Amino acid sequence: AGFNMIYFLAGLQGIRQELYEAAAVDGANWWQAFVHITLPSLRPVIAFVVVVSMIGSLQLFDLPFILTNGGEPADAGSTIVMYLYKNGFQFMRLGYAATIGWVLFFIIAVISIVQLKLLGIFRDE
């Protein structure tokens, strides 16, 4: 969350002040300036933060592993990366763990592309 705030701060600092001044001269209130200047200017930052946060959530390993002692009870706290770890290093099924890693990669790639398309990153402006 802290890094995301830094990304948003950098995005906000990159918005030219002249846009807000021109909107004020045209009679726009703060909400109209936010909706028509700030949000469109932050669209690439929002897309980046959404995609990176989603990837980070799918790669979550250390906190659940430490807090639940490997996903106990009955693997209720397991994540897909913990499943990969258990198969690869506890059960020594390295090929299966590698396959889980590739499937995770393709899941992340597909979800990232869908999110970027929904956010309109691939559109020509």
PDB file of C-alpha atoms in Angstrom:
ATOM      1  CA  ALA A   1       0.000   0.000   0.000  1.00  0.00           C
ATOM      2  CA  GLY A   2       2.885   2.356   0.708  1.00  0.00           C
ATOM      3  CA  PHE A   3       4.462   1.877  -2.691  1.00  0.00           C
ATOM      4  CA  ASN A   4       1.107   2.419  -4.376  1.00  0.00           C
ATOM      5  CA  MET A   5       0.782   5.744  -2.591  1.00  0.00           C
ATOM      6  CA  ILE A   6       4.190   6.782  -3.943  1.00  0.00           C
ATOM      7  CA  TYR A   7       3.091   5.834  -7.478  1.00  0.00           C
ATOM      8  CA  PHE A   8      -0.092   7.900  -7.129  1.00  0.00           C
ATOM      9  CA  LEU A   9       1.841  10.841  -5.681  1.00  0.00           C
ATOM     10  CA  ALA A  10       4.244  10.744  -8.629  1.00  0.00           C
ATOM     11  CA  GLY A  11       1.294  10.595 -11.022  1.00  0.00           C
ATOM     12  CA  LEU A  12      -0.391  13.557  -9.332  1.00  0.00           C
ATOM     13  CA  GLN A  13       2.807  15.586  -9.463  1.00  0.00           C
ATOM     14  CA  GLY A  14       3.040  14.865 -13.191  1.00  0.00           C
ATOM     15  CA  ILE A  15      -0.258  16.581 -13.968  1.00  0.00           C
ATOM     16  CA  ARG A  16       0.311  20.063 -15.357  1.00  0.00           C
ATOM     17  CA  GLN A  17      -1.083  22.836 -13.159  1.00  0.00           C
ATOM     18  CA  GLU A  18      -2.174  24.779 -16.257  1.00  0.00           C
ATOM     19  CA  LEU A  19      -4.934  22.228 -16.837  1.00  0.00           C
ATOM     20  CA  TYR A  20      -6.503  23.011 -13.469  1.00  0.00           C
ATOM     21  CA  GLU A  21      -6.115  26.759 -14.042  1.00  0.00           C
ATOM     22  CA  ALA A  22      -7.803  26.517 -17.436  1.00  0.00           C
ATOM     23  CA  ALA A  23     -10.631  24.459 -15.922  1.00  0.00           C
ATOM     24  CA  ALA A  24     -11.113  27.068 -13.183  1.00  0.00           C
ATOM     25  CA  VAL A  25     -11.260  29.839 -15.788  1.00  0.00           C
ATOM     26  CA  ASP A  26     -13.874  27.809 -17.685  1.00  0.00           C
ATOM     27  CA  GLY A  27     -15.955  27.577 -14.507  1.00  0.00           C
ATOM     28  CA  ALA A  28     -15.329  23.960 -13.503  1.00  0.00           C
ATOM     29  CA  ASN A  29     -15.765  23.053  -9.848  1.00  0.00           C
ATOM     30  CA  TRP A  30     -13.423  20.714  -7.961  1.00  0.00           C
ATOM     31  CA  TRP A  31     -15.443  17.592  -8.818  1.00  0.00           C
ATOM     32  CA  GLN A  32     -15.464  18.341 -12.542  1.00  0.00           C
ATOM     33  CA  ALA A  33     -11.720  19.017 -12.450  1.00  0.00           C
ATOM     34  CA  PHE A  34     -11.171  15.733 -10.625  1.00  0.00           C
ATOM     35  CA  VAL A  35     -13.317  13.696 -13.023  1.00  0.00           C
ATOM     36  CA  HIS A  36     -12.144  15.338 -16.261  1.00  0.00           C
ATOM     37  CA  ILE A  37      -8.490  16.126 -15.477  1.00  0.00           C
ATOM     38  CA  THR A  38      -7.160  14.117 -12.550  1.00  0.00           C
ATOM     39  CA  LEU A  39      -8.673  10.693 -13.239  1.00  0.00           C
ATOM     40  CA  PRO A  40      -7.848  10.588 -16.969  1.00  0.00           C
ATOM     41  CA  SER A  41      -4.314  11.760 -16.224  1.00  0.00           C
ATOM     42  CA  LEU A  42      -3.894   9.032 -13.602  1.00  0.00           C
ATOM     43  CA  ARG A  43      -5.261   6.244 -15.819  1.00  0.00           C
ATOM     44  CA  PRO A  44      -1.813   4.737 -16.595  1.00  0.00           C
ATOM     45  CA  VAL A  45      -0.859   4.863 -12.909  1.00  0.00           C
ATOM     46  CA  ILE A  46      -4.164   3.271 -11.889  1.00  0.00           C
ATOM     47  CA  ALA A  47      -3.654   0.511 -14.466  1.00  0.00           C
ATOM     48  CA  PHE A  48      -0.115  -0.131 -13.247  1.00  0.00           C
ATOM     49  CA  VAL A  49      -1.158  -0.271  -9.584  1.00  0.00           C
ATOM     50  CA  VAL A  50      -4.117  -2.577 -10.302  1.00  0.00           C
ATOM     51  CA  VAL A  51      -2.032  -5.026 -12.342  1.00  0.00           C
ATOM     52  CA  VAL A  52       0.931  -5.058  -9.946  1.00  0.00           C
ATOM     53  CA  SER A  53      -1.349  -5.468  -6.916  1.00  0.00           C
ATOM     54  CA  MET A  54      -3.162  -8.363  -8.581  1.00  0.00           C
ATOM     55  CA  ILE A  55       0.126 -10.069  -9.422  1.00  0.00           C
ATOM     56  CA  GLY A  56       1.332  -9.542  -5.865  1.00  0.00           C
ATOM     57  CA  SER A  57      -1.835 -11.048  -4.423  1.00  0.00           C
ATOM     58  CA  LEU A  58      -1.458 -14.181  -6.555  1.00  0.00           C
ATOM     59  CA  GLN A  59       2.173 -14.544  -5.471  1.00  0.00           C
ATOM     60  CA  LEU A  60       1.409 -14.263  -1.764  1.00  0.00           C
ATOM     61  CA  PHE A  61       3.489 -16.806   0.142  1.00  0.00           C
ATOM     62  CA  ASP A  62       5.466 -15.644   3.159  1.00  0.00           C
ATOM     63  CA  LEU A  63       2.791 -14.180   5.454  1.00  0.00           C
ATOM     64  CA  PRO A  64       0.243 -17.027   5.198  1.00  0.00           C
ATOM     65  CA  PHE A  65       3.036 -19.597   5.426  1.00  0.00           C
ATOM     66  CA  ILE A  66       4.413 -18.112   8.626  1.00  0.00           C
ATOM     67  CA  LEU A  67       1.076 -17.229  10.223  1.00  0.00           C
ATOM     68  CA  THR A  68      -0.710 -20.516   9.470  1.00  0.00           C
ATOM     69  CA  ASN A  69       2.288 -22.854   9.769  1.00  0.00           C
ATOM     70  CA  GLY A  70       2.062 -23.882   6.139  1.00  0.00           C
ATOM     71  CA  GLY A  71      -1.667 -23.448   5.586  1.00  0.00           C
ATOM     72  CA  GLU A  72      -3.037 -25.379   8.569  1.00  0.00           C
ATOM     73  CA  PRO A  73      -5.693 -26.349   9.588  1.00  0.00           C
ATOM     74  CA  ALA A  74      -6.621 -28.535   6.625  1.00  0.00           C
ATOM     75  CA  ASP A  75      -4.885 -26.164   4.174  1.00  0.00           C
ATOM     76  CA  ALA A  76      -7.515 -23.487   4.852  1.00  0.00           C
ATOM     77  CA  GLY A  77      -4.887 -20.744   4.603  1.00  0.00           C
ATOM     78  CA  SER A  78      -3.093 -22.110   1.539  1.00  0.00           C
ATOM     79  CA  THR A  79      -2.403 -20.063  -1.545  1.00  0.00           C
ATOM     80  CA  ILE A  80      -1.445 -21.313  -4.990  1.00  0.00           C
ATOM     81  CA  VAL A  81       2.201 -20.471  -4.323  1.00  0.00           C
ATOM     82  CA  MET A  82       2.120 -22.429  -1.055  1.00  0.00           C
ATOM     83  CA  TYR A  83       0.667 -25.366  -3.010  1.00  0.00           C
ATOM     84  CA  LEU A  84       3.548 -25.034  -5.473  1.00  0.00           C
ATOM     85  CA  TYR A  85       6.069 -24.950  -2.613  1.00  0.00           C
ATOM     86  CA  LYS A  86       4.617 -28.006  -0.879  1.00  0.00           C
ATOM     87  CA  ASN A  87       4.586 -30.057  -4.068  1.00  0.00           C
ATOM     88  CA  GLY A  88       8.074 -29.024  -5.077  1.00  0.00           C
ATOM     89  CA  PHE A  89       9.977 -29.100  -1.809  1.00  0.00           C
ATOM     90  CA  GLN A  90       7.991 -31.181   0.678  1.00  0.00           C
ATOM     91  CA  PHE A  91       6.642 -33.893  -1.636  1.00  0.00           C
ATOM     92  CA  MET A  92       9.566 -33.622  -4.130  1.00  0.00           C
ATOM     93  CA  ARG A  93       7.273 -33.512  -7.168  1.00  0.00           C
ATOM     94  CA  LEU A  94       9.409 -30.993  -9.027  1.00  0.00           C
ATOM     95  CA  GLY A  95       7.811 -31.473 -12.444  1.00  0.00           C
ATOM     96  CA  TYR A  96       4.344 -30.977 -11.000  1.00  0.00           C
ATOM     97  CA  ALA A  97       5.523 -27.874  -9.137  1.00  0.00           C
ATOM     98  CA  ALA A  98       7.042 -26.502 -12.352  1.00  0.00           C
ATOM     99  CA  THR A  99       3.729 -27.081 -14.119  1.00  0.00           C
ATOM    100  CA  ILE A 100       1.909 -25.226 -11.337  1.00  0.00           C
ATOM    101  CA  GLY A 101       4.368 -22.354 -11.830  1.00  0.00           C
ATOM    102  CA  TRP A 102       3.671 -22.205 -15.562  1.00  0.00           C
ATOM    103  CA  VAL A 103      -0.084 -22.342 -15.005  1.00  0.00           C
ATOM    104  CA  LEU A 104       0.239 -19.512 -12.484  1.00  0.00           C
ATOM    105  CA  PHE A 105       2.242 -17.527 -15.053  1.00  0.00           C
ATOM    106  CA  PHE A 106      -0.459 -17.973 -17.712  1.00  0.00           C
ATOM    107  CA  ILE A 107      -3.228 -17.092 -15.246  1.00  0.00           C
ATOM    108  CA  ILE A 108      -1.390 -13.891 -14.310  1.00  0.00           C
ATOM    109  CA  ALA A 109      -0.713 -13.055 -17.978  1.00  0.00           C
ATOM    110  CA  VAL A 110      -4.342 -13.543 -19.043  1.00  0.00           C
ATOM    111  CA  ILE A 111      -5.771 -11.607 -16.096  1.00  0.00           C
ATOM    112  CA  SER A 112      -3.255  -8.790 -16.651  1.00  0.00           C
ATOM    113  CA  ILE A 113      -4.133  -8.491 -20.343  1.00  0.00           C
ATOM    114  CA  VAL A 114      -7.866  -8.499 -19.560  1.00  0.00           C
ATOM    115  CA  GLN A 115      -7.392  -5.814 -16.902  1.00  0.00           C
ATOM    116  CA  LEU A 116      -5.319  -3.655 -19.232  1.00  0.00           C
ATOM    117  CA  LYS A 117      -7.927  -3.986 -21.990  1.00  0.00           C
ATOM    118  CA  LEU A 118     -10.741  -3.100 -19.571  1.00  0.00           C
ATOM    119  CA  LEU A 119      -8.805  -0.057 -18.377  1.00  0.00           C
ATOM    120  CA  GLY A 120      -8.281   1.015 -21.995  1.00  0.00           C
ATOM    121  CA  ILE A 121      -4.494   0.982 -21.999  1.00  0.00           C
ATOM    122  CA  PHE A 122      -4.277  -0.536 -25.495  1.00  0.00           C
ATOM    123  CA  ARG A 123      -6.573   2.127 -26.998  1.00  0.00           C
ATOM    124  CA  ASP A 124      -5.200   4.834 -29.231  1.00  0.00           C
ATOM    125  CA  GLU A 125      -5.859   8.257 -27.796  1.00  0.00           C
TER     126      GLU A 125
END
